[in-house]
Coordinates of C-alpha atoms in Angstrom, one line a residue:
X1 CA -15.2 24.6 -4.7
X2 CA -16.9 21.8 -2.3
X3 CA -16.6 19.5 -6.3
X4 CA -13.0 19.9 -6.6
X5 CA -12.0 18.6 -2.7
X6 CA -14.5 15.8 -4.8
X7 CA -12.9 15.4 -7.2
X8 CA -9.5 15.3 -5.8
X9 CA -10.4 12.8 -3.4
X10 CA -12.0 10.4 -6.0
X11 CA -8.8 10.7 -8.3
X12 CA -6.5 10.4 -5.5
X13 CA -8.3 7.0 -4.7
X14 CA -8.7 5.4 -7.7
X15 CA -4.3 6.3 -8.4
X16 CA -3.2 5.2 -5.5
X17 CA -5.7 2.2 -4.5
X18 CA -5.2 1.0 -8.6
X19 CA -1.8 0.5 -8.0
X20 CA -1.4 -1.1 -5.0
X21 CA -4.0 -2.7 -6.3
X22 CA -2.1 -4.1 -9.5
X23 CA 0.5 -4.7 -7.1
X24 CA -1.4 -7.3 -5.3
X25 CA -1.3 -10.2 -8.2
X26 CA 2.5 -10.9 -6.7
X27 CA 1.7 -12.3 -3.5
X28 CA -0.1 -14.6 -4.5
X29 CA 1.6 -15.6 -7.9
X30 CA -0.3 -14.3 -11.1
X31 CA 2.4 -11.7 -12.0
X32 CA 5.9 -11.9 -11.4
X33 CA 8.1 -14.7 -10.4
X34 CA 8.4 -16.7 -7.4
X35 CA 11.8 -17.8 -6.0
X36 CA 14.5 -18.7 -4.0
X37 CA 17.6 -16.5 -3.8
X38 CA 20.1 -17.5 -2.0
X39 CA 22.4 -15.3 -0.2
X40 CA 25.9 -14.2 -1.3
X41 CA 26.0 -11.0 1.6
X42 CA 23.7 -8.7 3.7
X43 CA 24.7 -5.0 4.9
X44 CA 23.6 -2.3 5.7
X45 CA 22.9 1.2 4.4
X46 CA 21.5 4.3 6.5
X47 CA 18.3 6.1 4.6
X48 CA 17.8 9.5 5.5
X49 CA 14.3 9.9 6.4
X50 CA 12.4 12.6 7.9
X51 CA 12.0 16.5 7.6
X52 CA 14.9 19.4 7.1
X53 CA 14.5 20.3 10.9
X54 CA 14.0 16.4 11.7
X55 CA 16.1 14.8 10.1
X56 CA 17.0 11.0 11.4
X57 CA 18.9 8.3 9.4
X58 CA 17.2 4.3 9.0
X59 CA 19.2 1.9 8.5
X60 CA 17.7 -0.5 5.6
X61 CA 19.2 -4.1 5.8
X62 CA 20.0 -5.7 1.6
X63 CA 20.6 -8.9 1.0
X64 CA 22.8 -10.3 -3.0
X65 CA 23.1 -12.9 -4.1
X66 CA 21.4 -16.1 -6.7
X67 CA 18.0 -16.0 -7.9
X68 CA 16.1 -19.0 -8.8
X69 CA 12.6 -19.3 -10.5
X70 CA 10.3 -22.2 -8.7
X71 CA 9.0 -21.8 -12.2
X72 CA 12.6 -22.7 -14.1
X73 CA 15.2 -19.7 -16.6
X74 CA 17.8 -18.7 -15.7
X75 CA 19.6 -17.6 -12.8
X76 CA 19.6 -13.5 -11.7
X77 CA 23.1 -13.7 -10.9
X78 CA 24.3 -10.1 -8.0
X79 CA 20.1 -9.9 -7.2
X80 CA 19.3 -7.4 -4.5
X81 CA 16.4 -7.6 -1.9
X82 CA 15.2 -5.4 1.0
X83 CA 15.0 -8.0 3.8
X84 CA 13.6 -7.3 7.7
X85 CA 16.8 -8.1 8.6
X86 CA 20.8 -9.4 8.3
X87 CA 21.2 -13.0 7.0
X88 CA 23.7 -15.7 6.5
X89 CA 25.7 -16.5 3.5
X90 CA 24.4 -19.4 2.2
X91 CA 21.0 -19.2 3.4
X92 CA 17.9 -18.9 1.0
X93 CA 15.2 -16.8 1.1
X94 CA 11.9 -17.0 -0.8
X95 CA 11.7 -14.3 -2.7
X96 CA 9.3 -12.6 -5.0
X97 CA 10.5 -11.2 -9.0
X98 CA 9.0 -8.3 -9.9
X99 CA 9.4 -6.3 -13.1
X100 CA 11.6 -4.2 -11.7
X101 CA 12.8 -5.5 -8.7
X102 CA 13.1 -7.7 -6.2
X103 CA 10.8 -8.3 -3.1
X104 CA 10.6 -10.0 0.3
X105 CA 6.6 -10.8 0.0
X106 CA 5.7 -11.6 4.0
X107 CA 2.5 -11.0 5.7
X108 CA 2.4 -7.9 6.9
X109 CA 3.1 -6.6 3.4
X110 CA -0.4 -8.0 1.8
X111 CA -2.2 -5.8 4.8
X112 CA -0.3 -3.2 4.3
X113 CA -2.5 -3.6 0.4
X114 CA -4.7 -4.1 1.6
X115 CA -5.1 -1.2 4.5
X116 CA -4.3 0.6 1.2
X117 CA -6.4 -0.7 -0.8
X118 CA -9.2 -0.1 1.5
X119 CA -8.0 3.7 2.8
X120 CA -8.5 4.5 -1.3
X121 CA -12.1 3.0 -1.2
X122 CA -13.0 5.5 1.8
X123 CA -11.5 8.0 -0.2
X124 CA -13.4 7.7 -3.4
X125 CA -16.8 7.5 -1.0
X126 CA -15.9 10.8 0.2
X127 CA -15.1 12.2 -2.8
X128 CA -18.4 11.2 -4.7
X129 CA -20.2 12.4 -2.3
X130 CA -18.5 15.5 -2.0
X131 CA -18.8 16.0 -6.3
X132 CA -22.8 15.0 -5.4
X133 CA -23.8 16.9 -3.0
X134 CA -21.4 20.0 -3.2
X135 CA -19.8 19.6 0.7
X136 CA -16.9 20.6 1.6
X137 CA -16.9 24.5 0.6
X138 CA -16.8 26.7 2.8
X139 CA -20.2 28.5 2.4
X140 CA -21.3 25.1 0.7
X141 CA -24.1 23.2 2.8
X142 CA -23.5 21.6 5.8
X143 CA -23.6 17.8 6.6
X144 CA -26.9 17.0 7.6
X145 CA -28.4 19.2 4.8
X146 CA -26.2 17.6 2.2
X147 CA -26.9 14.5 3.7
X148 CA -30.3 15.0 2.5
X149 CA -29.6 16.7 -1.1
X150 CA -27.8 13.4 -1.8
X151 CA -28.9 12.6 -5.6
X152 CA -31.3 9.4 -5.6
X153 CA -32.8 9.7 -2.1
X154 CA -32.3 6.5 0.4
X155 CA -30.6 3.8 -2.2
X156 CA -27.5 5.8 -3.1
X157 CA -27.4 6.9 1.1
X158 CA -27.3 3.7 2.3
X159 CA -24.9 1.7 -1.7
X160 CA -22.3 5.0 -0.2
X161 CA -23.0 4.3 3.6
X162 CA -22.3 0.9 3.3
X163 CA -19.2 1.4 1.1
X164 CA -18.0 3.4 3.3
X165 CA -18.4 2.0 5.9
X166 CA -16.9 -1.4 5.2
X167 CA -14.3 -0.3 3.9
X168 CA -13.0 2.0 6.7
X169 CA -13.9 -1.2 8.9
X170 CA -11.6 -3.1 6.6
X171 CA -9.2 -1.3 7.0
X172 CA -9.3 -1.2 10.1
X173 CA -9.5 -4.9 10.6
X174 CA -6.0 -5.2 8.6
X175 CA -3.9 -3.1 10.6
X176 CA -5.1 -4.5 13.5
X177 CA -3.9 -7.9 12.1
X178 CA -0.7 -6.1 10.6
X179 CA -0.4 -5.0 14.0
X180 CA -0.7 -8.6 15.6
X181 CA 1.6 -9.7 12.9
X182 CA 4.7 -8.3 13.8

């Protein structure tokens, strides 16, 4: 059972970390088109969130306008982007055209994405530990015994602890900076 838990953690970490890392190409200009959206109108819609017992509406601001890429090309009319607030008509917003939508990329988005990737690395490390040792099953070894049983001995233990520790520190630092950036 511990190995199944480990496989699940590894798969989840690789999936979520990979999906988030793939989107990290947008803010640094490797993917998509950077440009300007000239606001024509902004609206607030309410999105239902929460469980069936504690459902509430969250306000979501979106602005629609004309997008012009910095690299040139045809303008895109009626481009819509989710924004942190409403803006006056005529305001120019820096946005990114992705493969499937328009996004405002700010520092918070970058820090949150980095935190997700770091947490995914922690999940992969924990999953590998479970896969290698069988830790996590009801009748499996305890942590100390599993830690001593890691194949490869001290070197693999140091690698697992080092990578997991650095990823945890990275996630904490990214979330701390994200909280400060707000």
